[in-house]
CSV table of C-alpha atoms in Angstrom, one decimal:
chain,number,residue,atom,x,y,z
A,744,UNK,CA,-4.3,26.2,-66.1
A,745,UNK,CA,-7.0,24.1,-64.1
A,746,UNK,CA,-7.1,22.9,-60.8
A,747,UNK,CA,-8.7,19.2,-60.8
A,748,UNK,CA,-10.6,20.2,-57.7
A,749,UNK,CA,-13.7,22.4,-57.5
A,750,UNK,CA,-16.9,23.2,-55.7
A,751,UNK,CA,-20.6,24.5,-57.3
A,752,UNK,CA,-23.7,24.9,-56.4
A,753,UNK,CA,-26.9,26.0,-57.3
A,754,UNK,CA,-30.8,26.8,-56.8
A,755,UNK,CA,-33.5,26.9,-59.5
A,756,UNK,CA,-37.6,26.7,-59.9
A,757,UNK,CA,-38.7,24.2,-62.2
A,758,UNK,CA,-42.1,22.1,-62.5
A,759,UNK,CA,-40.8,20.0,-60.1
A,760,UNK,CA,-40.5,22.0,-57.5
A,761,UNK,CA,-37.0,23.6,-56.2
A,762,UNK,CA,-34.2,22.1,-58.1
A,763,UNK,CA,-30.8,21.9,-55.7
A,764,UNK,CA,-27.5,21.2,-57.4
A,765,UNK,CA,-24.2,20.2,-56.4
A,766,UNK,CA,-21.1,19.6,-57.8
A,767,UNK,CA,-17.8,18.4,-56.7
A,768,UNK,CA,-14.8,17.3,-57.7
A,769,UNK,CA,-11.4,16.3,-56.9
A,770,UNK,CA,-8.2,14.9,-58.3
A,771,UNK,CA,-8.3,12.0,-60.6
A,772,UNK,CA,-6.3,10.5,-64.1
A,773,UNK,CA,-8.8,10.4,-66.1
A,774,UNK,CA,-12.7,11.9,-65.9
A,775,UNK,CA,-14.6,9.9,-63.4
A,776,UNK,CA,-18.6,11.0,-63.1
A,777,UNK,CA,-20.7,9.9,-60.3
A,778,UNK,CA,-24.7,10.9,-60.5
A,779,UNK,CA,-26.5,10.9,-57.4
A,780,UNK,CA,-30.0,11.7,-58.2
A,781,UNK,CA,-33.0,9.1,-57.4
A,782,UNK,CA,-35.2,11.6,-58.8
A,783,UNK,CA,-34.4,12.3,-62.6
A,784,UNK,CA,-35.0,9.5,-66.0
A,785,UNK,CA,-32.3,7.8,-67.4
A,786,UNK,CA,-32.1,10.0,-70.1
A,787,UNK,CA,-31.8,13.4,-67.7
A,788,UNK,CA,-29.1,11.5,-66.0
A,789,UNK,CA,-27.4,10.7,-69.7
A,790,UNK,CA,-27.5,14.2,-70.7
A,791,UNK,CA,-26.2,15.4,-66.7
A,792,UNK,CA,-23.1,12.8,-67.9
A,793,UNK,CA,-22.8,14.0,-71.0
A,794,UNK,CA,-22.8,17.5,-69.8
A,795,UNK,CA,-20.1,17.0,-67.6
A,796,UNK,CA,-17.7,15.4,-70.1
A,797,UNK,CA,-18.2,18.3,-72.7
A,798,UNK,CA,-16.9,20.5,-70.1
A,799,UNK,CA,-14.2,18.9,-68.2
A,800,UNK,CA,-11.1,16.5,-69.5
A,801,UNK,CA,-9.9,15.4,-65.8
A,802,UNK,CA,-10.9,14.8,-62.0
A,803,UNK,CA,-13.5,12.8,-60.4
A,804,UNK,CA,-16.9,14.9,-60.2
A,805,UNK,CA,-20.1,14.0,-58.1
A,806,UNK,CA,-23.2,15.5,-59.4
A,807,UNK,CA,-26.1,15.2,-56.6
A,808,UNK,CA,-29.2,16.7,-57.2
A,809,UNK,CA,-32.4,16.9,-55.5
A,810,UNK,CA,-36.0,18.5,-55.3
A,811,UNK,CA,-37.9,20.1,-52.9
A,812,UNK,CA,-41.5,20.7,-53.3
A,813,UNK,CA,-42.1,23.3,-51.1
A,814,UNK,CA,-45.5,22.1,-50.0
A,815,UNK,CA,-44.8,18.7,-48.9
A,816,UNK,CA,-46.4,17.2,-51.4
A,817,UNK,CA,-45.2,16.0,-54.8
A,818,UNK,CA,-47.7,15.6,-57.9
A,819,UNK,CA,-46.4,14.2,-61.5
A,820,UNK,CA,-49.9,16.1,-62.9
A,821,UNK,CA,-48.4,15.4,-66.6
A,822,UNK,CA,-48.1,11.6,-65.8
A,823,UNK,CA,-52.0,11.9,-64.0
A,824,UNK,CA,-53.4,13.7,-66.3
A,825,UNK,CA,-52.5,10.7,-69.0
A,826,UNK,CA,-53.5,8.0,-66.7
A,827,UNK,CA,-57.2,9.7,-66.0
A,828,UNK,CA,-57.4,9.7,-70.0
A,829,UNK,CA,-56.5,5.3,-69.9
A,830,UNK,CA,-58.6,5.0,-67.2
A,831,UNK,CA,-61.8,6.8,-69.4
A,832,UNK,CA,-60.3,4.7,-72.4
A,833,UNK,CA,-61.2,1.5,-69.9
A,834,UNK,CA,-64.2,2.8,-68.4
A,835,UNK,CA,-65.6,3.2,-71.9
A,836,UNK,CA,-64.6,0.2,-73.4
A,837,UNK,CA,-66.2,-1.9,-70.5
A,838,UNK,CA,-69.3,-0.1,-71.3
A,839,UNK,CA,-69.2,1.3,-67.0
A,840,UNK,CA,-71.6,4.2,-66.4
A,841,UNK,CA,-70.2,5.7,-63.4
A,842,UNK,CA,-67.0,7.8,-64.0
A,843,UNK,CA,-63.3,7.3,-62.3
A,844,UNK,CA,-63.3,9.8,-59.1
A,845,UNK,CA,-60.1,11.3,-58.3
A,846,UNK,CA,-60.0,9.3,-55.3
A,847,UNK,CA,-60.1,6.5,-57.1
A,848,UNK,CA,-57.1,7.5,-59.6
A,849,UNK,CA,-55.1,8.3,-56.9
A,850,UNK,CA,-55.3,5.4,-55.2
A,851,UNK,CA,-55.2,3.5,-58.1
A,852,UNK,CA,-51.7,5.0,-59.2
A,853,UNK,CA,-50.3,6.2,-55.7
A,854,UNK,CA,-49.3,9.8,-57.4
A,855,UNK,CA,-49.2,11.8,-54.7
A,856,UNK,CA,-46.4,10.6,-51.9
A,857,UNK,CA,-45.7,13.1,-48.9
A,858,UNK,CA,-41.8,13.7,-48.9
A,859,UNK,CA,-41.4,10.9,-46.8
A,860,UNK,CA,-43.0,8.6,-49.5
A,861,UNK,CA,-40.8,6.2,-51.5
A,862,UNK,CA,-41.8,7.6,-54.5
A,863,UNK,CA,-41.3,11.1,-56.1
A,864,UNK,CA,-41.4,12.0,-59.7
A,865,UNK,CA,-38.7,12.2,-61.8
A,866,UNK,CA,-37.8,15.2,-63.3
A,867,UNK,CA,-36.5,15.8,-67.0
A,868,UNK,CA,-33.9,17.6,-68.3
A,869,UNK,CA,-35.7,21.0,-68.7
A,870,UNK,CA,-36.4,20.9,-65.0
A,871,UNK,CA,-32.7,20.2,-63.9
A,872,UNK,CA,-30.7,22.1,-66.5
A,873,UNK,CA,-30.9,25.4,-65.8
A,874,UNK,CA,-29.7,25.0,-61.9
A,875,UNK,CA,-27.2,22.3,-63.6
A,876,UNK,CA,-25.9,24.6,-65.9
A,877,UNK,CA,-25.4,27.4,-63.2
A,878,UNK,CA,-23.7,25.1,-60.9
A,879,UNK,CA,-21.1,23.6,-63.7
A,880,UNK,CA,-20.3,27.5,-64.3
A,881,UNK,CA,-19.8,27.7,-60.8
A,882,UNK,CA,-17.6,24.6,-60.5
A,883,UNK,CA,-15.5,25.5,-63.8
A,884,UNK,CA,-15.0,29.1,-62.1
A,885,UNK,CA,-13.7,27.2,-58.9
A,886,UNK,CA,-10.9,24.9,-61.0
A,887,UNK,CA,-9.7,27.9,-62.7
A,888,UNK,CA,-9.1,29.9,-59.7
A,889,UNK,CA,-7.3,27.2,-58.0
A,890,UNK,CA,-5.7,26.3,-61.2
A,891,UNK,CA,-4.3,30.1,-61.7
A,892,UNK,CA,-3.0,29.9,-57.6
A,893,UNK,CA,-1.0,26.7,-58.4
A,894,UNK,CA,0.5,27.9,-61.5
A,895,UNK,CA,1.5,31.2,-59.9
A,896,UNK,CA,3.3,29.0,-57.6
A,897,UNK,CA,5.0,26.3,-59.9
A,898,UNK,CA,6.1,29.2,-61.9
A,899,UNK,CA,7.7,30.6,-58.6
A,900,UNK,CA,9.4,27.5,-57.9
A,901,UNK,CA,10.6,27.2,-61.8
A,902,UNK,CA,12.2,30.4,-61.1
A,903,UNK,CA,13.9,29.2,-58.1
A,904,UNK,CA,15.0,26.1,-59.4
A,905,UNK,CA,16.5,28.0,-62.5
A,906,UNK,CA,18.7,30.4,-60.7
A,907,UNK,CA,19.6,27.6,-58.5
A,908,UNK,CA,20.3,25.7,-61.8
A,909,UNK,CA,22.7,28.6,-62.9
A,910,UNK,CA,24.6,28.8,-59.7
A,911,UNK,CA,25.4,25.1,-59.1
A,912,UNK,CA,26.7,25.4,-62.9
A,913,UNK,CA,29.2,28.4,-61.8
A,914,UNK,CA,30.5,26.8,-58.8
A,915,UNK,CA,30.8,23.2,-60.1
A,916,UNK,CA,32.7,24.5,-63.6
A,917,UNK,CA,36.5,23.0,-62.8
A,918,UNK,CA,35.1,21.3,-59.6
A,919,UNK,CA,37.2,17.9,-60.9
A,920,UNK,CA,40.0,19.6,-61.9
A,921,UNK,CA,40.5,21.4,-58.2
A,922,UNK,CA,39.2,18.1,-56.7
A,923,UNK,CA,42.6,16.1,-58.4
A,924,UNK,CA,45.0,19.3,-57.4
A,925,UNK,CA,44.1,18.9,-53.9
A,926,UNK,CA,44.6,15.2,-53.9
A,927,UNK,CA,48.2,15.9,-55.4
A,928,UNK,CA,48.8,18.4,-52.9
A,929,UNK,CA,47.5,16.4,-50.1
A,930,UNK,CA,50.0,13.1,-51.2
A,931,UNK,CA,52.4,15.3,-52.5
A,932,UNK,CA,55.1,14.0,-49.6
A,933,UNK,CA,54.1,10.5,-50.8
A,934,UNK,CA,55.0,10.8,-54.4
A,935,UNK,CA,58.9,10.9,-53.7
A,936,UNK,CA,59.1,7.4,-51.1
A,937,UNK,CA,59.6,4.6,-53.0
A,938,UNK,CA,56.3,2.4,-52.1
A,939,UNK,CA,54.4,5.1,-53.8
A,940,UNK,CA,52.3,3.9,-56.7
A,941,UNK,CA,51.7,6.3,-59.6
A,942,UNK,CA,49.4,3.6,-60.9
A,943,UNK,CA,46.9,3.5,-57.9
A,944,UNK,CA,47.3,7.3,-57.8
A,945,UNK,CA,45.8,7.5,-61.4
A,946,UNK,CA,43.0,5.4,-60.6
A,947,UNK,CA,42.2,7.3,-57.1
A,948,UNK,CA,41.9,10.2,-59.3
A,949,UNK,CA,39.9,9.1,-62.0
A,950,UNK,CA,37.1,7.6,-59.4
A,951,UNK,CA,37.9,11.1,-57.6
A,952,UNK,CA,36.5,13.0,-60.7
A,953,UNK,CA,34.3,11.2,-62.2
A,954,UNK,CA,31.9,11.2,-58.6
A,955,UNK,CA,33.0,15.4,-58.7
A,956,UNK,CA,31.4,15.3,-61.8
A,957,UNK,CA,27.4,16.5,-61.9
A,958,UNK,CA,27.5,18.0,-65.6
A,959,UNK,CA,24.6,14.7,-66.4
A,960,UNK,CA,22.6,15.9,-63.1
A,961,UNK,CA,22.8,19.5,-64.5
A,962,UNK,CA,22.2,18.7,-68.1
A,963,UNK,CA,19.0,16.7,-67.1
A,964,UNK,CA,17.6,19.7,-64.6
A,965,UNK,CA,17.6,22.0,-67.2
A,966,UNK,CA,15.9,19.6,-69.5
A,967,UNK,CA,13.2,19.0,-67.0
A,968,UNK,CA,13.1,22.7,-66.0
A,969,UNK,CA,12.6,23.5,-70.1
A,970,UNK,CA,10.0,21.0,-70.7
C-alpha cells in the first residue's frame, strides 16, 4: 500500500553544472504532473513526464529542477562550438580574410550569461536523469513508508470495527422480541379496561420492532468491513 504523498530529493554533476532535483507530491484522483524547470528542452521535459507516469498511478507530483554552475558562469560550449563552425561557413562564403574572434562570437550569440542573465542553457536528459532518477527512488521510498503507516492503521481500525461488529450482533439477537414483552408488561393493566384497543396495540408493536430492528445496518457493516 502507497501513500499519495511523498517527498525526494537529489544532487548530481552533469555537463551542466550541479543538477538539483525535487520532487513532491500530494493527494490527488488521478496522476497530475507539474514540471518546473526553465532550464531543460522540451523533449527532457517529455521524458521527466513520462518518467513520472511509468512510476506512479495517483497523486499530484511537482517536479522542480534547477542548475547551478558553480562558477557563476554558464557556457553551452556544444551549442558554441557549432555556431563558430556557421560563422567560418559565412566568413568563407563572403570571401572575408580576417577570422571571427571569440569576442566577436560571443557577442554575436550572447552564450555566456552570469547567473543573473535571462538566459542559461538547457540541459538534456543525460544531464538531468541520473539526479532525477535518484530523487523518484527517493519519493517512491517516501509513499511506501507512509503508505505501510496508514495501512498498519486501517487494519487496526478493521479490527476494531469487527469485534465491535460481533458484539452489537450478540446483544441486538432478540432485541425486538424483548422490546414487544416490555411494552406488554408496561400496558399490561390497560389490556383488561374496556377502551383498550388490541388493534392500536398491534400496530404500536409492529412500528416498536421494526425501528428495534438493525439486522440491515449489521448486514451492510460487515459487507463493507469484507470488501
Amino acid at each position: 500500500m502507497n501513500s499519495m504523498t511523498g517527498f525526494g530529493r537529489a544532487t548530481a554533476d552533469s555537463s551542466a553544472g550541479r543538477v538539483n532535483v525535487e520532487l513532491r507530491s500530494v493527494n490527488h484522483r488521478a496522476l497530475d504532473i507539474k514540471v518546473r524547470a526553465r532550464d531543460v528542452d522540451g523533449a527532457t521535459e517529455a521524458a521527466l513526464v513520462a518518467a513520472v507516469r511509468s512510476a506512479l498511478l495517483r497523486g499530484s507530483v511537482t517536479v522542480s529542477l534547477d542548475v547551478d554552475s558553480g562558477s557563476g558562469v554558464l557556457v553551452d560550449e556544444a551549442y558554441f562550438k557549432g555556431l563558430a563552425e556557421a560563422v567560418e561557413r559565412v566568413r568563407s562564403s563572403l570571401g572575408l580574410i580576417q577570422p571571427a574572434s571569440l569576442e566577436t562570437l560571443v557577442a554575436f550569440a550572447n552564450l555566456v550569461r552570469s547567473e543573473g542573465g535571462s538566459a542559461r542553457p538547457r540541459m538534456s536528459w543525460d544531464d538531468v536523469s541520473p539526479a532525477f532518477a535518484e530523487a523518484l527512488t527517493l519519493l517512491q521510498g517516501s509513499r511506501r513508508r507512509e503508505g505501510e503507516a496508514l495501512g498498519r492503521d486501517l487494519r487496526e481500525r478493521h479490527g476494531k470495527l469487527a469485534e465491535l461488529a460481533s458484539a452489537l450482533e450478540a446483544r441486538t439477537s432478540g432485541a425486538s422480541a424483548r422490546a414487544v414483552s416490555r411494552l406488554r408488561q408496561r400496558l399490561s393493566a390497560l389490556l383488561e379496561t374496556p377502551e383498550f384497543d388490541p388493534q392500536r396495540l398491534a400496530q404500536e408493536v409492529a412500528v416498536l420492532a421494526d425501528r428495534s430492528d438493525v439486522t440491515e445496518e449489521l448486514v451492510r457493516l460487515r459487507a463493507h468491513l469484507e470488501h
